[in-house]
Each structure stands twice: as C-alpha cells, then as structure tokens.
XYZ file of N, CA and C in Angstrom:
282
model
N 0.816 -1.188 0.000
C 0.000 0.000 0.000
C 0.863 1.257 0.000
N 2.086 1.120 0.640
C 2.833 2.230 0.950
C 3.380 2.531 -0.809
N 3.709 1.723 -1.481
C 4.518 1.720 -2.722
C 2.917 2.379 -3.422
N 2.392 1.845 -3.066
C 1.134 3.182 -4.422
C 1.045 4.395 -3.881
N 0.824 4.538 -2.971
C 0.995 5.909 -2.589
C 2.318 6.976 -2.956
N 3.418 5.904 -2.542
C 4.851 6.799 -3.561
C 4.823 7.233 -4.479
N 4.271 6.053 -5.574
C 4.071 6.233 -6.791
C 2.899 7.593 -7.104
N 1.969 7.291 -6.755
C 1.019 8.493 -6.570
C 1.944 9.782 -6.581
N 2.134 10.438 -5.425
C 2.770 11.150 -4.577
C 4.202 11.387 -5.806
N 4.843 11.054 -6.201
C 5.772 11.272 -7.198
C 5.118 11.594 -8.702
N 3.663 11.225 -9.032
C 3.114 11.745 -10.362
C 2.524 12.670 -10.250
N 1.821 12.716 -9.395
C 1.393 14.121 -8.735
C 1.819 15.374 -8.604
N 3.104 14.989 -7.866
C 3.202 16.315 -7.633
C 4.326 16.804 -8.561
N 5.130 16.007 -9.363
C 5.675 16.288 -10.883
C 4.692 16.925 -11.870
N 3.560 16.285 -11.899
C 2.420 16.711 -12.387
C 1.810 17.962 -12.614
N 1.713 18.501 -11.036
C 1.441 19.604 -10.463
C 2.679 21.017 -10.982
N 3.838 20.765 -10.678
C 4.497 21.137 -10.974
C 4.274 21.824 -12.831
N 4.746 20.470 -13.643
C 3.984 20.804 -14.866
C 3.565 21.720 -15.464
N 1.922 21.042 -14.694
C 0.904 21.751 -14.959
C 1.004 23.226 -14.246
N 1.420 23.753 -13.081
C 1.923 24.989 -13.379
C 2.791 25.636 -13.974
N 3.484 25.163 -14.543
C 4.579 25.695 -15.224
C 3.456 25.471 -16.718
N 2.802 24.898 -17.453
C 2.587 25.121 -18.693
C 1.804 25.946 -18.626
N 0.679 26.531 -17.355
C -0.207 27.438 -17.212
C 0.417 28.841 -17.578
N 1.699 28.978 -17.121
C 1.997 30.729 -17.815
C 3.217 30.596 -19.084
N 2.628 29.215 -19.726
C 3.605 29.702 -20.834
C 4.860 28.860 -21.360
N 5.219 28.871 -19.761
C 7.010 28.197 -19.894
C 6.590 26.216 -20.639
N 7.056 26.418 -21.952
C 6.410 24.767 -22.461
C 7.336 24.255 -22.341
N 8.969 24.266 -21.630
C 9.776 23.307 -22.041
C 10.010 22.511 -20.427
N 9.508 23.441 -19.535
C 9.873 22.883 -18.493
C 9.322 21.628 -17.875
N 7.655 21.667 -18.634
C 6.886 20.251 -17.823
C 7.161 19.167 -18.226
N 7.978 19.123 -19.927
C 8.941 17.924 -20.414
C 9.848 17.427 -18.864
N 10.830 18.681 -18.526
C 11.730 18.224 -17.286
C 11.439 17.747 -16.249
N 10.030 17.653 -15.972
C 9.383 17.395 -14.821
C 8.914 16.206 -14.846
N 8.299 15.714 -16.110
C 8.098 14.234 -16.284
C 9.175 13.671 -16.802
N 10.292 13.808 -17.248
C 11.475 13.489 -17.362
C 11.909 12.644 -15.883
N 12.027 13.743 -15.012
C 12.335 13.444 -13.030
C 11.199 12.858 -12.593
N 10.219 12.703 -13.008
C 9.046 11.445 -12.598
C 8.921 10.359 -12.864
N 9.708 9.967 -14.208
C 10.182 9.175 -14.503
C 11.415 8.575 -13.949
N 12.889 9.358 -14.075
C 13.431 9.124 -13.621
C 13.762 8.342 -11.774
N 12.994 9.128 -11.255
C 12.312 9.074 -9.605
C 12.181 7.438 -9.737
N 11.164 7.152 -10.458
C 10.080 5.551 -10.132
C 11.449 4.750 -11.099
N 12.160 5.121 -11.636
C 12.885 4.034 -12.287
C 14.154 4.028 -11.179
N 14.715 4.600 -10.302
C 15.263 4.936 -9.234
C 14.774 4.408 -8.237
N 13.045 4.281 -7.967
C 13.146 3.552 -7.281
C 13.057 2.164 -6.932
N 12.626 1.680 -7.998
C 12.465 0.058 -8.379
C 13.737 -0.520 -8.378
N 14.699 0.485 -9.131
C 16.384 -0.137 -8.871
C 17.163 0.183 -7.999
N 15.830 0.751 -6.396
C 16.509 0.673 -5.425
C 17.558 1.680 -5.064
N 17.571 2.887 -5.718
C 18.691 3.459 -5.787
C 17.940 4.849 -4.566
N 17.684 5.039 -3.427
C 17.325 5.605 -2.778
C 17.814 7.042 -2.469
N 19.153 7.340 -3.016
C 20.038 8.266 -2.793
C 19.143 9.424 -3.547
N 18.619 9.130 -4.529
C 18.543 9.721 -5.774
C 16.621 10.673 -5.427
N 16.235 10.124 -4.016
C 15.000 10.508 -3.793
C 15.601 12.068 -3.148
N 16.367 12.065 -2.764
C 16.694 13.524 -2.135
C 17.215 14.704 -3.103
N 17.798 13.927 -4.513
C 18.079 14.986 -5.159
C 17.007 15.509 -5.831
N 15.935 14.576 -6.167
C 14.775 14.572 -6.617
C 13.875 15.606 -5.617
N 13.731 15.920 -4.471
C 13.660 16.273 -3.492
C 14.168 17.898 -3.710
N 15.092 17.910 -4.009
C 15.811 19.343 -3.884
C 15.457 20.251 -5.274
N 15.556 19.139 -6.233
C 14.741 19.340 -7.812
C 13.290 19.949 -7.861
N 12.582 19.473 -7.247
C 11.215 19.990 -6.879
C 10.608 20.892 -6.130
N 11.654 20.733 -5.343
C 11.100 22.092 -4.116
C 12.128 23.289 -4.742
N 12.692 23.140 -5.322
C 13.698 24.295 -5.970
C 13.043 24.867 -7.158
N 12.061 23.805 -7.964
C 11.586 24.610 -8.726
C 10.075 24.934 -8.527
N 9.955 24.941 -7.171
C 8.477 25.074 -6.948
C 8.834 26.511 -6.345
N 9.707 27.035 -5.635
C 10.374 28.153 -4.787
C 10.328 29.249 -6.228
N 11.077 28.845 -6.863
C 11.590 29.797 -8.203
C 10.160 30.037 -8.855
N 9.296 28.828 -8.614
C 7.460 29.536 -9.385
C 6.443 29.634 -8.663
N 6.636 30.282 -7.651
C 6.412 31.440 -6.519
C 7.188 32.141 -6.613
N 8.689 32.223 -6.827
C 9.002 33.955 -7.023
C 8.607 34.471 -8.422
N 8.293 34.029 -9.493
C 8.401 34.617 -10.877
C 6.492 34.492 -10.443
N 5.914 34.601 -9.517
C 4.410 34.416 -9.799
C 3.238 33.884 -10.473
N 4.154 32.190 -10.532
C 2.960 31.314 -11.420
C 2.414 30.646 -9.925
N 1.343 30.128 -11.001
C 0.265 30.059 -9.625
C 0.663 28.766 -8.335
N 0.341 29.876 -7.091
C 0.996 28.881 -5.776
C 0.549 27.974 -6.026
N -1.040 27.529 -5.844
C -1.659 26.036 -5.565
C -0.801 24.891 -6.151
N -0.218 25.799 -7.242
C 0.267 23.959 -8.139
C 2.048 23.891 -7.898
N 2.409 25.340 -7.280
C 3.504 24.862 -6.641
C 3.541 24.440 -5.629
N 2.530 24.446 -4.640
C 2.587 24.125 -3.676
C 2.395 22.708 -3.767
N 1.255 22.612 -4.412
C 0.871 20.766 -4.618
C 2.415 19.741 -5.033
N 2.962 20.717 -5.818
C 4.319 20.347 -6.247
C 5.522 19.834 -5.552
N 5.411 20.911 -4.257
C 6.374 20.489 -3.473
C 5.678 19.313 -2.563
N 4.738 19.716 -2.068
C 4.343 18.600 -0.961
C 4.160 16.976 -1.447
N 4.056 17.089 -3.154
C 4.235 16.078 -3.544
C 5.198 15.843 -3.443
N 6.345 15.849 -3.711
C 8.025 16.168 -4.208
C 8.530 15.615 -2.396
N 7.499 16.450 -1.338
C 8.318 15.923 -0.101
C 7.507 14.040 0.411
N 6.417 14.554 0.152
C 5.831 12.996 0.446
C 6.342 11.808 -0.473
N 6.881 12.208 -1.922
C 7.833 11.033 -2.259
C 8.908 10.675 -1.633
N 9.459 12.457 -1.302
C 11.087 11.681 -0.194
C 10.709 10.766 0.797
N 9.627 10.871 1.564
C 9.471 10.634 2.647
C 9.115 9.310 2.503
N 7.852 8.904 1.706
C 7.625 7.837 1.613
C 8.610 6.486 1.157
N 9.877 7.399 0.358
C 10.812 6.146 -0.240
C 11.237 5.577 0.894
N 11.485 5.780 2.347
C 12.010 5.680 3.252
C 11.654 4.433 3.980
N 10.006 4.668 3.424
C 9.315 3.583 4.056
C 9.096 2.344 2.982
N 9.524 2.516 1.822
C 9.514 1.086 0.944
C 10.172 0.289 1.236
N 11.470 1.144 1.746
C 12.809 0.277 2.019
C 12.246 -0.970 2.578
C-alpha cells in the first residue's frame, strides 16, 4: 500500500508542478518534470534511494523559483508537498 501511494505522490506532484509551469507559458519545463518522474520511479524500483533527495531538492527548488516569478501557488505548492511525500515515503519502501 505504501509503494502506491509513492508512486502516486511522485506523479502528482511532478504533475502539479507541470501543470503549473505550462499554465503561464514556460512549455519546455513540464517535459523536465516528467522526465524526473520518470526518472524518480525508475530509481526507485532499482533501489537506488540516494537519488529521492536529489529529486527532493529538484522539486522544491523549482516550486520556490514559481512562486518567485508568480505562477500560480496552488500547483507549486501541490508540487512540493508532492516532491516531499515522495522523499518521505521512499524511506518507508525500504
């Protein structure tokens, strides 16, 4: 149960992310975002756990930067809290 919820929680809030970022425009960035959502779940199936924190720093870094340039909070916010409930949850797949 815990592993769907990761999974969740990592499409989501990549998702979120995204989808705010394509809302004002910027089209190249929500490629990068499902790029690292991808990357994330293939990271974590091969166990590679290290890689949830950079993922981690990836998300909340670009959720920070779209709140300062003023794209809309809700979906950065959804962004990060997704972005932290994947760190958190990889912890518990182990």
């Amino acid at each position: 149960m815990t592993i769907i919820a990761l999974i969740l929680s990592i499409l989501l809030g990549t998702a979120s992310l995204a989808r705010g970022y394509s809302q004002v425009g910027a089209m190249d960035y929500p490629r990068w975002f499902l790029l690292l959502a991808v990357l994330w779940l293939i990271a974590l199936f091969r166990k590679w756990y290290w890689f949830s924190s950079i993922a981690l720093l990836a998300v909340v870094l670009a959720a920070a930067y779209g709140v300062w340039q003023g794209f809309p909070t809700v979906w950065m916010l959804l962004g990060a809290v997704g972005g932290l409930l994947g760190w958190d949850l990889s912890d518990f797949a182990r």
